[in-house]
Amino acid sequence: MRTEDLIDQLSARVPRLSRQAGPRRLLAGVGGGTLAALVILLVVYGLRPDLATAGGTVPFWMKWAFTVSLAVAAFAIVRRLARPEGRIGAAWIALATPLVIVAALGVLELGASPPEAWMTLWIGRTAARCSSAIVLLSAPTLVGLLWSLQRLAPTRPVSAGAAAGVLAGAAGAAVYALTCPEQTAVFMATWYTGGIALTGVLGGLLGGRLLRW
Amino acid sequence: MRAIEDHLKGLMLRGLDGDEVAHRQLLIELAAILRGYFGRTARNARADVEDLVQETLIAVHTRRESYDTTQPFTPWLFAMARYKRIDHFRRSRLRTAGPLSDLDRRYGIDDSPAVEAAFDIEHLMADLPAREREAIRHVKLEGLSVAEASMRSGLSEAYVKVSVHRGLRKLMAKVRKGETPRAD
C-alpha cells in the first residue's frame, strides 16, 4: 500500500479521545480483575468468619496497608512502562519501601519472641495455601492488565509484564486478606511477598510473549 | 527544535480532540520525518524504509492512548520508531541466521559482516560516557543531523557536537593503543 493511501485511511475516522484514556484503560484492567478475584474468593475460600471483629484490628489493616501501598506503587510503574518512552525511574523506591518496612517489622517481631515460637510465627496455620491462593486471585487482574497493555505501547514487554504481575499480585493479596486469619508481619513478609513475586515472574514471562507489537 | 516539537504536539492534541484535518496533517509530516529517520540507517533498503514508516504511522494512530499529554511529543514518537526499527532488525537478523532463502542463495546475500561490524563498534563504545555514546550513535552510526540528534536527546546542538568530538577522540586513542573490541 502507498503511504499516502494509508494516511487517507487512517485519518478517515479520528474519534475524540479523553486525555486520561490510557490510565483509565489500565484502571479498567485492575478494577475488572479485582472484582473477578472477589467472586473467586467468595466461591473458593469464603470470607474469614470473624471478619467483623478482625476488621478493626491492627494485623488486618497492616495487611491492607502493605498490599494497597504496593499496588499503588506498581500502578505508577505500569503507567510509565505503558508509554513507549516510559522508564521506571525513581518509582522503584515507592515499591521497595513497603517491602523493607514489613521485612523490618518481621525481624522486630522475631526479636521480641523466644526462638521456640519462631516457626509458629512464620508458618502460621495457612502458609501452605497462602502464596498459591494469592497467585490464583491475581490471575484475572493480570489478564485484565495484559489486555490493557496490549492496546497501549510498552517498548519493554518483559518489564511491563512483570510490573503488571506485581500490581495484579498486590491487588490479589489485598483480596486474599479478607479470608486470611494470620496475624504476624513475618508471615506476611514471606508468604504475601512470595505470592506477589511469583505473579510478577509470571507477568514477565507472559509479557515477553503477549506484549510485542 | 522547540518549534517543531510544539508544532507536532499541537497537531497531536487537536487530533486527540477529534480534529481529522490536524490528525491527517500530523501523519503527513511524520511520514516525512520518519522516512528521514529510517532512511539514514544504511542497512535498510528502500522498501524496508517505507514498511517501517507505515508500521510506525499505524502505531501512532492506533496507540494514541499511550501518549501522555503532559509530556513532550517527539520522545514518544521516536521511542515507537526505535522500537519498530529494533523489531525489524531482530526479524531480519533471524532471517539471516536461519536457513538461506532461495533469493539469498541466488544472490549470495550475506549481511553478517555488516551486523558484526555494528556489534564491534558497540563493544568499543561500551566504555564511553552514555551521552558521548548516544551522540556518536545518533550522528555517526544512524546518520542523524546534529539538529535531529539534539532533538532526540534533549541536549543542545553544541553539546551534541562536543560529545561526538570528545567520544571519537577517545575511540581513536583506544584503537591506536591497539585495544581490540572485547570478544564475548
Tab-separated table of C-alpha atoms in Angstrom:
chain	number	residue	atom	x	y	z
A	1	MET	CA	0.000	0.000	0.000
A	2	ARG	CA	1.190	3.523	-0.692
A	3	THR	CA	1.854	5.571	2.410
A	4	GLU	CA	-0.430	8.344	1.102
A	5	ASP	CA	-3.330	5.866	0.875
A	6	LEU	CA	-2.591	4.590	4.344
A	7	ILE	CA	-2.722	8.124	5.724
A	8	ASP	CA	-6.052	8.696	3.927
A	9	GLN	CA	-7.398	5.546	5.506
A	10	LEU	CA	-6.124	6.334	8.993
A	11	SER	CA	-7.428	9.879	9.050
A	12	ALA	CA	-10.872	8.960	7.723
A	13	ARG	CA	-12.092	8.282	11.236
A	14	VAL	CA	-10.453	10.109	14.134
A	15	PRO	CA	-12.555	9.665	17.263
A	16	ARG	CA	-12.168	12.132	20.097
A	17	LEU	CA	-10.053	10.666	22.855
A	18	SER	CA	-10.010	11.622	26.522
A	19	ARG	CA	-6.672	12.895	27.844
A	20	GLN	CA	-6.974	10.233	30.543
A	21	ALA	CA	-7.754	7.368	28.167
A	22	GLY	CA	-4.514	5.475	28.868
A	23	PRO	CA	-4.658	5.491	32.695
A	24	ARG	CA	-8.388	4.751	32.518
A	25	ARG	CA	-7.776	1.677	30.432
A	26	LEU	CA	-5.250	0.413	32.998
A	27	LEU	CA	-7.692	1.125	35.831
A	28	ALA	CA	-10.349	-0.840	33.962
A	29	GLY	CA	-7.944	-3.794	33.799
A	30	VAL	CA	-7.234	-3.628	37.539
A	31	GLY	CA	-10.854	-2.970	38.534
A	32	GLY	CA	-12.358	-5.721	36.388
A	33	GLY	CA	-9.728	-8.220	37.513
A	34	THR	CA	-10.145	-7.392	41.193
A	35	LEU	CA	-13.926	-7.779	41.008
A	36	ALA	CA	-13.443	-11.212	39.442
A	37	ALA	CA	-10.948	-12.038	42.227
A	38	LEU	CA	-13.574	-11.101	44.856
A	39	VAL	CA	-16.036	-13.507	43.262
A	40	ILE	CA	-13.413	-16.281	43.254
A	41	LEU	CA	-12.633	-15.528	46.888
A	42	LEU	CA	-16.273	-15.838	47.934
A	43	VAL	CA	-16.754	-19.064	45.991
A	44	VAL	CA	-13.479	-20.831	46.803
A	45	TYR	CA	-12.380	-19.541	50.216
A	46	GLY	CA	-15.206	-17.513	51.720
A	47	LEU	CA	-14.640	-14.508	53.990
A	48	ARG	CA	-12.945	-15.188	57.295
A	49	PRO	CA	-15.806	-15.861	59.729
A	50	ASP	CA	-14.547	-13.306	62.248
A	51	LEU	CA	-14.150	-10.535	59.645
A	52	ALA	CA	-16.488	-8.180	61.534
A	53	THR	CA	-14.288	-8.199	64.653
A	54	ALA	CA	-10.928	-8.755	62.931
A	55	GLY	CA	-11.692	-5.840	60.604
A	56	GLY	CA	-10.923	-3.480	63.467
A	57	THR	CA	-7.560	-4.976	64.423
A	58	VAL	CA	-4.026	-3.873	63.612
A	59	PRO	CA	-2.873	-7.052	61.755
A	60	PHE	CA	-5.823	-6.789	59.387
A	61	TRP	CA	-5.055	-3.185	58.498
A	62	MET	CA	-1.345	-3.914	58.284
A	63	LYS	CA	-2.100	-6.431	55.536
A	64	TRP	CA	-4.142	-3.889	53.638
A	65	ALA	CA	-1.656	-1.075	54.149
A	66	PHE	CA	1.067	-3.370	52.802
A	67	THR	CA	-0.782	-4.690	49.771
A	68	VAL	CA	-2.531	-1.462	48.816
A	69	SER	CA	0.676	0.604	49.023
A	70	LEU	CA	2.436	-1.987	46.856
A	71	ALA	CA	-0.433	-1.842	44.374
A	72	VAL	CA	-0.320	1.960	44.201
A	73	ALA	CA	3.449	1.947	43.589
A	74	ALA	CA	3.179	-0.825	40.988
A	75	PHE	CA	0.373	1.051	39.244
A	76	ALA	CA	2.631	4.093	38.868
A	77	ILE	CA	5.310	1.866	37.306
A	78	VAL	CA	2.872	0.125	34.949
A	79	ARG	CA	1.577	3.531	33.899
A	80	ARG	CA	5.094	4.630	33.000
A	81	LEU	CA	6.000	1.442	31.157
A	82	ALA	CA	2.765	1.595	29.149
A	83	ARG	CA	4.241	4.586	27.315
A	84	PRO	CA	6.882	3.834	24.678
A	85	GLU	CA	9.381	6.311	26.127
A	86	GLY	CA	8.500	5.462	29.749
A	87	ARG	CA	11.188	4.437	32.222
A	88	ILE	CA	10.768	3.119	35.769
A	89	GLY	CA	12.992	5.897	37.113
A	90	ALA	CA	12.731	6.547	40.846
A	91	ALA	CA	9.340	4.792	41.112
A	92	TRP	CA	11.024	1.580	42.298
A	93	ILE	CA	11.675	3.315	45.643
A	94	ALA	CA	7.922	3.516	46.301
A	95	LEU	CA	7.694	-0.199	45.553
A	96	ALA	CA	10.634	-1.142	47.763
A	97	THR	CA	9.536	0.930	50.786
A	98	PRO	CA	6.602	-1.243	51.942
A	99	LEU	CA	8.685	-4.388	51.394
A	100	VAL	CA	11.502	-3.044	53.559
A	101	ILE	CA	9.112	-1.851	56.278
A	102	VAL	CA	7.295	-5.183	56.518
A	103	ALA	CA	10.568	-7.133	56.494
A	104	ALA	CA	11.860	-4.894	59.309
A	105	LEU	CA	8.640	-5.414	61.306
A	106	GLY	CA	9.088	-9.159	60.838
A	107	VAL	CA	12.622	-9.018	62.209
A	108	LEU	CA	11.466	-6.963	65.215
A	109	GLU	CA	8.702	-9.479	65.818
A	110	LEU	CA	11.137	-12.393	65.839
A	111	GLY	CA	13.498	-10.450	68.087
A	112	ALA	CA	10.696	-9.933	70.616
A	113	SER	CA	9.750	-13.640	70.753
A	114	PRO	CA	11.597	-16.714	72.005
A	115	PRO	CA	13.229	-18.818	69.258
A	116	GLU	CA	10.854	-21.736	70.007
A	117	ALA	CA	7.970	-19.585	68.782
A	118	TRP	CA	9.642	-18.530	65.513
A	119	MET	CA	8.363	-21.406	63.375
A	120	THR	CA	4.787	-20.812	64.534
A	121	LEU	CA	5.023	-17.096	63.788
A	122	TRP	CA	6.498	-17.784	60.368
A	123	ILE	CA	4.379	-20.713	59.168
A	124	GLY	CA	1.139	-19.827	60.957
A	125	ARG	CA	-1.713	-22.171	60.078
A	126	THR	CA	-2.122	-21.329	56.403
A	127	ALA	CA	1.340	-20.886	54.862
A	128	ALA	CA	0.816	-23.878	52.582
A	129	ARG	CA	-2.062	-22.246	50.744
A	130	CYS	CA	-1.230	-18.543	51.077
A	131	SER	CA	1.124	-17.875	48.134
A	132	SER	CA	-0.720	-20.115	45.689
A	133	ALA	CA	-4.058	-18.547	46.688
A	134	ILE	CA	-2.611	-15.102	46.019
A	135	VAL	CA	-1.424	-16.218	42.556
A	136	LEU	CA	-4.893	-17.627	41.810
A	137	LEU	CA	-6.635	-14.447	42.979
A	138	SER	CA	-4.198	-12.346	40.924
A	139	ALA	CA	-4.764	-14.196	37.668
A	140	PRO	CA	-7.855	-12.260	36.493
A	141	THR	CA	-6.180	-8.917	37.226
A	142	LEU	CA	-3.065	-9.995	35.351
A	143	VAL	CA	-5.185	-10.988	32.369
A	144	GLY	CA	-7.014	-7.650	32.566
A	145	LEU	CA	-3.779	-5.667	32.693
A	146	LEU	CA	-2.186	-7.559	29.820
A	147	TRP	CA	-5.336	-6.810	27.841
A	148	SER	CA	-4.959	-3.100	28.689
A	149	LEU	CA	-1.244	-3.039	27.883
A	150	GLN	CA	-1.783	-4.700	24.510
A	151	ARG	CA	-3.661	-1.570	23.456
A	152	LEU	CA	-1.034	0.814	24.806
A	153	ALA	CA	2.612	0.918	23.698
A	154	PRO	CA	5.097	-0.747	26.063
A	155	THR	CA	8.534	-0.960	24.438
A	156	ARG	CA	9.892	-3.146	27.270
A	157	PRO	CA	7.450	-6.032	27.167
A	158	VAL	CA	9.105	-8.139	29.865
A	159	SER	CA	9.434	-5.282	32.376
A	160	ALA	CA	5.913	-4.055	31.642
A	161	GLY	CA	4.542	-7.578	32.081
A	162	ALA	CA	6.458	-8.062	35.338
A	163	ALA	CA	5.203	-4.726	36.710
A	164	ALA	CA	1.666	-5.733	35.718
A	165	GLY	CA	2.248	-9.037	37.540
A	166	VAL	CA	3.354	-7.271	40.725
A	167	LEU	CA	0.333	-4.961	40.549
A	168	ALA	CA	-2.002	-7.926	39.981
A	169	GLY	CA	-0.271	-9.804	42.811
A	170	ALA	CA	-0.665	-6.906	45.243
A	171	ALA	CA	-4.348	-6.494	44.329
A	172	GLY	CA	-4.868	-10.260	44.669
A	173	ALA	CA	-3.157	-10.237	48.079
A	174	ALA	CA	-5.421	-7.381	49.240
A	175	VAL	CA	-8.420	-9.535	48.293
A	176	TYR	CA	-6.909	-12.576	49.978
A	177	ALA	CA	-6.542	-10.570	53.207
A	178	LEU	CA	-10.341	-10.817	53.538
A	179	THR	CA	-10.027	-14.539	54.234
A	180	CYS	CA	-6.506	-14.760	55.709
A	181	PRO	CA	-6.516	-15.402	59.501
A	182	GLU	CA	-2.789	-14.801	60.056
A	183	GLN	CA	-1.555	-12.137	62.475
A	184	THR	CA	2.192	-11.720	62.051
A	185	ALA	CA	4.378	-9.435	59.950
A	186	VAL	CA	6.911	-12.201	59.373
A	187	PHE	CA	4.171	-14.341	57.830
A	188	MET	CA	3.178	-11.529	55.515
A	189	ALA	CA	6.761	-10.642	54.664
A	190	THR	CA	7.306	-14.205	53.461
A	191	TRP	CA	4.116	-15.621	52.007
A	192	TYR	CA	2.387	-12.484	50.763
A	193	THR	CA	5.600	-11.204	49.221
A	194	GLY	CA	6.220	-14.668	47.766
A	195	GLY	CA	2.817	-14.826	46.075
A	196	ILE	CA	3.219	-11.304	44.703
A	197	ALA	CA	6.728	-12.065	43.414
A	198	LEU	CA	5.518	-15.266	41.733
A	199	THR	CA	2.811	-13.312	39.957
A	200	GLY	CA	5.469	-10.792	38.916
A	201	VAL	CA	7.579	-13.541	37.342
A	202	LEU	CA	4.507	-14.934	35.620
A	203	GLY	CA	3.686	-11.463	34.301
A	204	GLY	CA	7.225	-11.030	32.951
A	205	LEU	CA	7.075	-14.358	31.122
A	206	LEU	CA	3.659	-13.605	29.640
A	207	GLY	CA	4.607	-10.019	28.835
A	208	GLY	CA	7.581	-11.153	26.761
A	209	ARG	CA	5.197	-13.176	24.609
A	210	LEU	CA	1.992	-11.161	24.555
A	211	LEU	CA	3.097	-7.546	24.662
A	212	ARG	CA	5.113	-7.317	21.436
A	213	TRP	CA	3.600	-5.179	18.721
B	1	MET	CA	13.886	22.408	17.575
B	2	ARG	CA	11.366	23.500	20.200
B	3	ALA	CA	9.311	24.938	17.346
B	4	ILE	CA	8.975	21.505	15.688
B	5	GLU	CA	8.103	19.858	18.996
B	6	ASP	CA	5.435	22.463	19.754
B	7	HIS	CA	4.044	22.295	16.228
B	8	LEU	CA	3.778	18.471	16.194
B	9	LYS	CA	2.400	18.337	19.719
B	10	GLY	CA	-0.214	20.933	18.752
B	11	LEU	CA	-1.343	18.770	15.833
B	12	MET	CA	-1.393	15.673	18.049
B	13	LEU	CA	-3.530	17.359	20.705
B	14	ARG	CA	-6.020	18.617	18.109
B	15	GLY	CA	-6.145	15.084	16.700
B	16	LEU	CA	-6.924	13.730	20.152
B	17	ASP	CA	-9.810	16.201	20.313
B	18	GLY	CA	-11.196	14.592	17.161
B	19	ASP	CA	-9.844	17.068	14.576
B	20	GLU	CA	-9.399	14.921	11.437
B	21	VAL	CA	-7.628	17.619	9.432
B	22	ALA	CA	-4.988	18.112	12.126
B	23	HIS	CA	-4.532	14.363	12.546
B	24	ARG	CA	-4.074	13.940	8.816
B	25	GLN	CA	-1.582	16.797	8.698
B	26	LEU	CA	0.316	15.189	11.601
B	27	LEU	CA	0.586	11.835	9.819
B	28	ILE	CA	1.781	13.504	6.600
B	29	GLU	CA	4.507	15.430	8.418
B	30	LEU	CA	5.502	12.401	10.482
B	31	ALA	CA	5.815	10.288	7.322
B	32	ALA	CA	8.468	12.701	6.027
B	33	ILE	CA	10.316	12.837	9.362
B	34	LEU	CA	10.237	9.038	9.741
B	35	ARG	CA	11.408	8.483	6.168
B	36	GLY	CA	14.488	10.521	7.034
B	37	TYR	CA	14.949	8.704	10.337
B	38	PHE	CA	14.730	5.169	8.924
B	39	GLY	CA	16.364	6.061	5.599
B	40	ARG	CA	19.648	7.069	7.159
B	41	THR	CA	20.099	3.684	8.788
B	42	ALA	CA	22.243	2.310	5.992
B	43	ARG	CA	21.119	-1.295	6.390
B	44	ASN	CA	17.575	-0.572	5.372
B	45	ALA	CA	16.592	-0.995	1.755
B	46	ARG	CA	14.058	1.436	0.285
B	47	ALA	CA	11.108	-0.929	0.587
B	48	ASP	CA	12.015	-1.656	4.222
B	49	VAL	CA	12.092	2.060	4.988
B	50	GLU	CA	8.574	2.552	3.645
B	51	ASP	CA	7.371	-0.509	5.600
B	52	LEU	CA	8.845	0.897	8.795
B	53	VAL	CA	7.325	4.332	8.125
B	54	GLN	CA	3.899	2.741	7.637
B	55	GLU	CA	4.171	0.494	10.695
B	56	THR	CA	5.134	3.487	12.830
B	57	LEU	CA	2.294	5.628	11.435
B	58	ILE	CA	-0.155	2.830	12.247
B	59	ALA	CA	1.247	2.675	15.784
B	60	VAL	CA	0.949	6.458	16.153
B	61	HIS	CA	-2.677	6.188	15.070
B	62	THR	CA	-3.795	3.057	16.943
B	63	ARG	CA	-1.783	3.621	20.133
B	64	ARG	CA	-2.703	7.274	20.674
B	65	GLU	CA	-3.937	6.341	24.151
B	66	SER	CA	-0.351	5.703	25.232
B	67	TYR	CA	0.554	9.366	24.724
B	68	ASP	CA	0.656	11.305	27.984
B	69	THR	CA	-0.322	14.851	27.000
B	70	THR	CA	1.687	16.328	29.869
B	71	GLN	CA	4.875	15.012	28.220
B	72	PRO	CA	6.671	16.175	25.057
B	73	PHE	CA	5.600	14.562	21.792
B	74	THR	CA	8.832	13.802	19.918
B	75	PRO	CA	10.320	11.391	22.501
B	76	TRP	CA	7.039	9.418	22.345
B	77	LEU	CA	7.227	9.303	18.551
B	78	PHE	CA	10.887	8.311	18.346
B	79	ALA	CA	10.535	5.696	21.082
B	80	MET	CA	7.916	3.966	18.918
B	81	ALA	CA	10.006	4.392	15.762
B	82	ARG	CA	13.033	2.979	17.546
B	83	TYR	CA	11.007	0.012	18.808
B	84	LYS	CA	9.817	-0.696	15.265
B	85	ARG	CA	13.367	-0.469	13.945
B	86	ILE	CA	14.782	-2.834	16.575
B	87	ASP	CA	11.936	-5.266	15.954
B	88	HIS	CA	12.652	-5.101	12.231
B	89	PHE	CA	16.382	-5.579	12.780
B	90	ARG	CA	15.714	-8.565	15.040
B	91	ARG	CA	13.461	-10.194	12.474
B	92	SER	CA	15.910	-9.650	9.628
B	93	ARG	CA	18.763	-10.995	11.744
B	94	LEU	CA	16.710	-14.112	12.485
B	95	ARG	CA	16.207	-14.422	8.756
B	96	THR	CA	19.950	-14.341	8.050
B	97	ALA	CA	20.721	-16.688	10.952
B	98	GLY	CA	18.226	-19.250	9.700
B	99	PRO	CA	18.484	-21.297	6.536
B	100	LEU	CA	19.142	-19.209	3.450
B	101	SER	CA	16.072	-18.383	1.428
B	102	ASP	CA	16.040	-19.048	-2.303
B	103	LEU	CA	16.556	-15.386	-3.018
B	104	ASP	CA	19.506	-15.125	-0.674
B	105	ARG	CA	21.094	-18.187	-2.208
B	106	ARG	CA	20.631	-16.906	-5.721
B	107	TYR	CA	22.202	-13.534	-4.990
B	108	GLY	CA	24.615	-14.720	-2.350
B	109	ILE	CA	23.441	-12.051	0.091
B	110	ASP	CA	25.137	-12.214	3.443
B	111	ASP	CA	24.912	-9.132	5.604
B	112	SER	CA	26.515	-10.713	8.646
B	113	PRO	CA	29.828	-8.768	8.263
B	114	ALA	CA	27.880	-5.528	8.472
B	115	VAL	CA	25.983	-6.788	11.508
B	116	GLU	CA	29.179	-7.927	13.192
B	117	ALA	CA	30.865	-4.608	12.479
B	118	ALA	CA	27.968	-2.887	14.204
B	119	PHE	CA	28.449	-5.106	17.261
B	120	ASP	CA	32.214	-4.410	17.307
B	121	ILE	CA	31.604	-0.685	17.380
B	122	GLU	CA	29.085	-1.129	20.177
B	123	HIS	CA	31.676	-3.045	22.213
B	124	LEU	CA	34.355	-0.438	21.562
B	125	MET	CA	31.979	2.327	22.631
B	126	ALA	CA	30.819	0.483	25.734
B	127	ASP	CA	33.280	2.329	27.984
B	128	LEU	CA	32.382	5.829	26.818
B	129	PRO	CA	30.111	8.019	28.935
B	130	ALA	CA	26.465	7.476	27.961
B	131	ARG	CA	26.000	10.916	26.392
B	132	GLU	CA	29.032	10.626	24.138
B	133	ARG	CA	27.998	7.127	23.135
B	134	GLU	CA	24.465	8.257	22.315
B	135	ALA	CA	25.727	11.263	20.372
B	136	ILE	CA	28.077	9.117	18.256
B	137	ARG	CA	25.372	6.559	17.703
B	138	HIS	CA	22.903	9.169	16.515
B	139	VAL	CA	25.202	11.267	14.373
B	140	LYS	CA	27.777	8.800	13.082
B	141	LEU	CA	26.006	5.445	13.013
B	142	GLU	CA	22.398	6.361	12.371
B	143	GLY	CA	23.284	9.363	10.272
B	144	LEU	CA	21.035	11.857	12.012
B	145	SER	CA	21.876	15.528	11.637
B	146	VAL	CA	23.204	17.316	14.707
B	147	ALA	CA	19.878	19.126	14.950
B	148	GLU	CA	17.914	15.885	14.962
B	149	ALA	CA	20.243	14.277	17.459
B	150	SER	CA	19.784	17.306	19.674
B	151	MET	CA	16.010	16.992	19.409
B	152	ARG	CA	16.057	13.324	20.284
B	153	SER	CA	18.428	13.540	23.207
B	154	GLY	CA	17.142	16.851	24.531
B	155	LEU	CA	20.691	18.224	24.664
B	156	SER	CA	21.774	21.410	22.912
B	157	GLU	CA	23.302	21.168	19.432
B	158	ALA	CA	26.603	22.498	20.719
B	159	TYR	CA	26.672	19.809	23.397
B	160	VAL	CA	25.950	17.080	20.835
B	161	LYS	CA	28.824	18.314	18.637
B	162	VAL	CA	31.221	18.446	21.572
B	163	SER	CA	30.150	14.971	22.740
B	164	VAL	CA	30.711	13.454	19.301
B	165	HIS	CA	34.115	15.122	19.074
B	166	ARG	CA	35.254	14.005	22.543
B	167	GLY	CA	33.893	10.497	22.105
B	168	LEU	CA	35.601	9.998	18.753
B	169	ARG	CA	38.911	11.256	20.147
B	170	LYS	CA	38.697	8.655	22.948
B	171	LEU	CA	37.819	5.896	20.484
B	172	MET	CA	40.769	6.876	18.272
B	173	ALA	CA	43.086	6.745	21.253
B	174	LYS	CA	41.791	3.295	22.165
B	175	VAL	CA	42.248	1.967	18.652
B	176	ARG	CA	45.750	3.456	18.435
B	177	LYS	CA	46.683	1.747	21.686
B	178	GLY	CA	45.836	-1.457	19.858
B	179	GLU	CA	42.910	-2.302	22.055
B	180	THR	CA	40.606	-4.626	20.186
B	181	PRO	CA	36.923	-4.961	20.868
B	182	ARG	CA	36.159	-7.315	23.715
B	183	ALA	CA	35.456	-10.783	22.466
B	184	ASP	CA	32.461	-12.314	24.194
